[in-house]
mmCIF file with all atom_site columns, C-alpha atoms in Angstrom:
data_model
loop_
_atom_site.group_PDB
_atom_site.id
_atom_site.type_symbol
_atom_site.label_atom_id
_atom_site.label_alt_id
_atom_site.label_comp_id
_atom_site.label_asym_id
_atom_site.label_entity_id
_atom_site.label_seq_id
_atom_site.pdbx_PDB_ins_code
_atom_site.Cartn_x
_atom_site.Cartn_y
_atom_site.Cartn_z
_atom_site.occupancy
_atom_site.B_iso_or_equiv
_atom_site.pdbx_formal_charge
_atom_site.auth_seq_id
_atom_site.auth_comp_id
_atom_site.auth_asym_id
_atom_site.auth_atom_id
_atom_site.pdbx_PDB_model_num
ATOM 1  C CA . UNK A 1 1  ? -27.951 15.567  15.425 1.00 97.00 ? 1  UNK A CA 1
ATOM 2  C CA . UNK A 1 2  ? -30.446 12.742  15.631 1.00 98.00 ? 2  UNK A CA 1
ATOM 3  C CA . UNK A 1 3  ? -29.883 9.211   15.650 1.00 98.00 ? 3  UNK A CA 1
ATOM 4  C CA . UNK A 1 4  ? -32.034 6.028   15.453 1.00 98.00 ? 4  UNK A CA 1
ATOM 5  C CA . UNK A 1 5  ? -31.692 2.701   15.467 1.00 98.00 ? 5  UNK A CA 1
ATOM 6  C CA . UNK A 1 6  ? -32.862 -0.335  13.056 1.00 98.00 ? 6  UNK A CA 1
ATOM 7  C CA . UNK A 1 7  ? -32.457 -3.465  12.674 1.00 98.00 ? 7  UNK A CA 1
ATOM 8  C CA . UNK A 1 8  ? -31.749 -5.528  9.660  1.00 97.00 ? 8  UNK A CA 1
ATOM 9  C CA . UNK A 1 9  ? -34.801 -7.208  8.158  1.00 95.00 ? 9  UNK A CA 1
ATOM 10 C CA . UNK A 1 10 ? -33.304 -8.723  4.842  1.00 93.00 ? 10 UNK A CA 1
ATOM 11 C CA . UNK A 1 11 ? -32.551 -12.620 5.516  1.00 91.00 ? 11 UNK A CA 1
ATOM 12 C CA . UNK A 1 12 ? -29.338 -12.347 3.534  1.00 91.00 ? 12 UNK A CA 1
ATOM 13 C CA . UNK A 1 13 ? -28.025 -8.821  5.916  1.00 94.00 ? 13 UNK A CA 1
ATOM 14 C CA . UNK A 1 14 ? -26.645 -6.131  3.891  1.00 95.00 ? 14 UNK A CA 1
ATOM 15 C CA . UNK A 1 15 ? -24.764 -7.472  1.264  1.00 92.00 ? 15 UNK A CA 1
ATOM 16 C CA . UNK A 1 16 ? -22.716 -5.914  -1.680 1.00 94.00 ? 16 UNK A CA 1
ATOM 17 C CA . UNK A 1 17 ? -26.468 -5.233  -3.521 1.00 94.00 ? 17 UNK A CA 1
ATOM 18 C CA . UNK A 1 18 ? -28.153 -3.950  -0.503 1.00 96.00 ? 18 UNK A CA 1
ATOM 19 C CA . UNK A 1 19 ? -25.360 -1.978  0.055  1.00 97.00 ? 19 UNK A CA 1
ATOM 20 C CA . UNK A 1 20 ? -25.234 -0.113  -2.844 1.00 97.00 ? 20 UNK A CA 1
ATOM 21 C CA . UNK A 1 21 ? -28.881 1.007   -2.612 1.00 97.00 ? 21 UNK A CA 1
ATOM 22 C CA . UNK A 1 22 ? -27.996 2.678   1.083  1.00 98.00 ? 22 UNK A CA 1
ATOM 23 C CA . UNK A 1 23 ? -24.533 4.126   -0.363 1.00 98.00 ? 23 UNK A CA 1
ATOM 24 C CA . UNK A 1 24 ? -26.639 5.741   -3.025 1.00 98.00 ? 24 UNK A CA 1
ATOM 25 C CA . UNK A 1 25 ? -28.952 7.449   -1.123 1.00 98.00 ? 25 UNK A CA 1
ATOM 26 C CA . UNK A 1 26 ? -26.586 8.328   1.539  1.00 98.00 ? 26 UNK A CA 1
ATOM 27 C CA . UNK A 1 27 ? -25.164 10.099  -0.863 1.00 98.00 ? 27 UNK A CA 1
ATOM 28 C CA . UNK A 1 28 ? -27.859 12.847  -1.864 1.00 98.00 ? 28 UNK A CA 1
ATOM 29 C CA . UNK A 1 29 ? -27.776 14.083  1.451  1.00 98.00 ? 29 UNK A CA 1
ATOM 30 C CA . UNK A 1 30 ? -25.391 16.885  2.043  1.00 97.00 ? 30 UNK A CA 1
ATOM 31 C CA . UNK A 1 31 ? -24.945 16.628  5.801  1.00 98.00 ? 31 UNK A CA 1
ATOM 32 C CA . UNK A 1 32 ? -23.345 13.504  7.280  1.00 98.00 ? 32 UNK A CA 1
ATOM 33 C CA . UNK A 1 33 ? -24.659 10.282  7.904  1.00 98.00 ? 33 UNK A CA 1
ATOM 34 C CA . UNK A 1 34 ? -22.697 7.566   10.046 1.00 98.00 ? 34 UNK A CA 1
ATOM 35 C CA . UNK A 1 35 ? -23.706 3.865   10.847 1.00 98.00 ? 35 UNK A CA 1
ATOM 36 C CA . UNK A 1 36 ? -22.850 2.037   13.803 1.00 98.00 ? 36 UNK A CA 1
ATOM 37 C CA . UNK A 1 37 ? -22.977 -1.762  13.998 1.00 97.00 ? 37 UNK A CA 1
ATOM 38 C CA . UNK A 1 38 ? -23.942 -3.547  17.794 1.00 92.00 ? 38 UNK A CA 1
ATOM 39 C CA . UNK A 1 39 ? -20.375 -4.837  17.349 1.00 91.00 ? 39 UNK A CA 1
ATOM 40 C CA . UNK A 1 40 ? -18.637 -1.445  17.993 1.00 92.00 ? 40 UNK A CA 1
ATOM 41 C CA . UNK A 1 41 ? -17.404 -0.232  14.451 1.00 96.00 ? 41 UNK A CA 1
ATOM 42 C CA . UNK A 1 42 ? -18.801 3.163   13.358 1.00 98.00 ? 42 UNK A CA 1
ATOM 43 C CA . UNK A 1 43 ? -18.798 3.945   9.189  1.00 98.00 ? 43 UNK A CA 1
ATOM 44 C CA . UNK A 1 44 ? -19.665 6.966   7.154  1.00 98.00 ? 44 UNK A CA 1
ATOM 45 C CA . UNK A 1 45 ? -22.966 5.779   5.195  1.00 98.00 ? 45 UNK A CA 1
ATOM 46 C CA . UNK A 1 46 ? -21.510 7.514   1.867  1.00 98.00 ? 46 UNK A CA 1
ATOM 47 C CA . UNK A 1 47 ? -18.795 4.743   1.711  1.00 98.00 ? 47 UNK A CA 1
ATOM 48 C CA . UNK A 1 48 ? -19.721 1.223   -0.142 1.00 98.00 ? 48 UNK A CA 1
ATOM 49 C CA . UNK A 1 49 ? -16.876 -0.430  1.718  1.00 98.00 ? 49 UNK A CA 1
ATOM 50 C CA . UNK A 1 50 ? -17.453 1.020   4.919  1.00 98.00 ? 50 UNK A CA 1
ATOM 51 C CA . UNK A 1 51 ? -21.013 -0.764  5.194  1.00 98.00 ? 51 UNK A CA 1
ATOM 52 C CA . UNK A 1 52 ? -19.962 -4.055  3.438  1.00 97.00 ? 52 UNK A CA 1
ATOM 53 C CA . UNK A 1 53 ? -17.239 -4.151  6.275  1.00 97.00 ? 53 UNK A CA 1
ATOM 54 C CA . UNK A 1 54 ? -19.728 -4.106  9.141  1.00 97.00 ? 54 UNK A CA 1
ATOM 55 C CA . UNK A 1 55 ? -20.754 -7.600  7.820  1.00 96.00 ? 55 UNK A CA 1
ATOM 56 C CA . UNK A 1 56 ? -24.731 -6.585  8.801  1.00 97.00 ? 56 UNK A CA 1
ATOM 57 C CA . UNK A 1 57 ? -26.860 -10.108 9.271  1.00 96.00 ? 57 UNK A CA 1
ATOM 58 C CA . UNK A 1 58 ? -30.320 -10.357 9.792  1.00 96.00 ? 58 UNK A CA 1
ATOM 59 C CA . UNK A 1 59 ? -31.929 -9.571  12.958 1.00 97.00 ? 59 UNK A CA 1
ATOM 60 C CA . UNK A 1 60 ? -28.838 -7.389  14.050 1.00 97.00 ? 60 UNK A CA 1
ATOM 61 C CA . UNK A 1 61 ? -28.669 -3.879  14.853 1.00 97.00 ? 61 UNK A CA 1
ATOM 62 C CA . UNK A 1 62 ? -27.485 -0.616  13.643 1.00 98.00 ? 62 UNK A CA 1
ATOM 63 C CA . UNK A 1 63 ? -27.306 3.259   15.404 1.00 98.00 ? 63 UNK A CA 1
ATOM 64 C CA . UNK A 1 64 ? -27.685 5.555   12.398 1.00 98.00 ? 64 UNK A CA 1
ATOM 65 C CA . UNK A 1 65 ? -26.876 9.164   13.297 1.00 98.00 ? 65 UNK A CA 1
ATOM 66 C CA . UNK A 1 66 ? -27.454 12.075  10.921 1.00 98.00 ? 66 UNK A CA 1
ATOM 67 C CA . UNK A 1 67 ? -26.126 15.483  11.193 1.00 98.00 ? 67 UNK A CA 1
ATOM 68 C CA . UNK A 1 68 ? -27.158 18.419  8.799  1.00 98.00 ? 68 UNK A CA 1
ATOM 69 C CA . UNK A 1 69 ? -30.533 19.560  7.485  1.00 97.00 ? 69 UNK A CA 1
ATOM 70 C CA . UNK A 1 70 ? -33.396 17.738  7.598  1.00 97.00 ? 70 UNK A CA 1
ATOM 71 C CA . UNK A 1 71 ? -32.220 14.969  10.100 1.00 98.00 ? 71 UNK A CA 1
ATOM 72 C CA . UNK A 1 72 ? -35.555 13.782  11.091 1.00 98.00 ? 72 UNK A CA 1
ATOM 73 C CA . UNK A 1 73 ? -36.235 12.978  7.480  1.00 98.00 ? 73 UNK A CA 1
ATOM 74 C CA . UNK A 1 74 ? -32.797 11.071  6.841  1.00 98.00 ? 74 UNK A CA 1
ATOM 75 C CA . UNK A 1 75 ? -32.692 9.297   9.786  1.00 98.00 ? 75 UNK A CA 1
ATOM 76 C CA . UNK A 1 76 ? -36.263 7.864   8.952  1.00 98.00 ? 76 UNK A CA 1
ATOM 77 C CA . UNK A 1 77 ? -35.045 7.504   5.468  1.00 98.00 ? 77 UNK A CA 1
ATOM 78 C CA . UNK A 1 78 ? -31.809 5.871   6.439  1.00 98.00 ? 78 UNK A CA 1
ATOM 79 C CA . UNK A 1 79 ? -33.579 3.230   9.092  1.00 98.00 ? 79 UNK A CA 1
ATOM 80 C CA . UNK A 1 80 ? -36.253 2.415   6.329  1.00 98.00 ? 80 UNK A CA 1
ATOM 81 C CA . UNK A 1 81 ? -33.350 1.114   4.422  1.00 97.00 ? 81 UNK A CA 1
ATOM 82 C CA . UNK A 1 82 ? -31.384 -0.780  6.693  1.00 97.00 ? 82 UNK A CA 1
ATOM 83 C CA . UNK A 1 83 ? -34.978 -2.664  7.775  1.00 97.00 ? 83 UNK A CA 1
ATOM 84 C CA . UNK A 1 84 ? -36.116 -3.163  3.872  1.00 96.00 ? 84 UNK A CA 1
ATOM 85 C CA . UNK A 1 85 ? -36.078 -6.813  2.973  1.00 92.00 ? 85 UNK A CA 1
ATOM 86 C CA . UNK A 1 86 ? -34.032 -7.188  -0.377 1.00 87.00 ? 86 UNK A CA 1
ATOM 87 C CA . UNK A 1 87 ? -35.260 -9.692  -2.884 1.00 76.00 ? 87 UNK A CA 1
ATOM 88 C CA . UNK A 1 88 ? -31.894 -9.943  -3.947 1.00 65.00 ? 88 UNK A CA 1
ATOM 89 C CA . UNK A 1 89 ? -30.134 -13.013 -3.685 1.00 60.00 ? 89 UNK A CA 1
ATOM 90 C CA . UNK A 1 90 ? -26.508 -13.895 -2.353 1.00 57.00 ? 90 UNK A CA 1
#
């Protein structure tokens, strides 16, 4: 199991768009992959709802824990995604 932290870069958090680009990814991996928001609530990454709820906003953070093969690798991949800055508007 390895986790990691980011922080959300995009000025707009992680909307529906944003979102659906992490969901997607998430997805391809065939271990599990959970986010945790600094407000307490803890989501499985491979659910579109579950990160909309967590209501992400710029500058805040998120624990990102990955557990199957290649963690190291998703984790990394995960956090890359959560600290991308969107060009997509509200």
């Amino acid at each position: 199991m390895v986790t990691r932290t980011a922080t959300v870069r995009n000025q707009y958090g992680i909307h529906v768009r944003p979102s659906a680009v992490i969901v997607k990814q998430a997805r391809e991996y065939s271990g599990k992959i959970t986010v945790a928001s600094d407000r307490g609530t803890t989501i499985d990454a491979k659910n579109l709802l579950g990160i909309i709820s967590l209501g992400l906003t710029a500058d805040q953070q998120v624990t990102i824990t990955v557990a199957g093969p290649d963690e190291e690798k998703w984790a990394a991949t995960m956090a890359e995604l959560f600290e991308y800055n969107f060009d997509f508007k509200r």
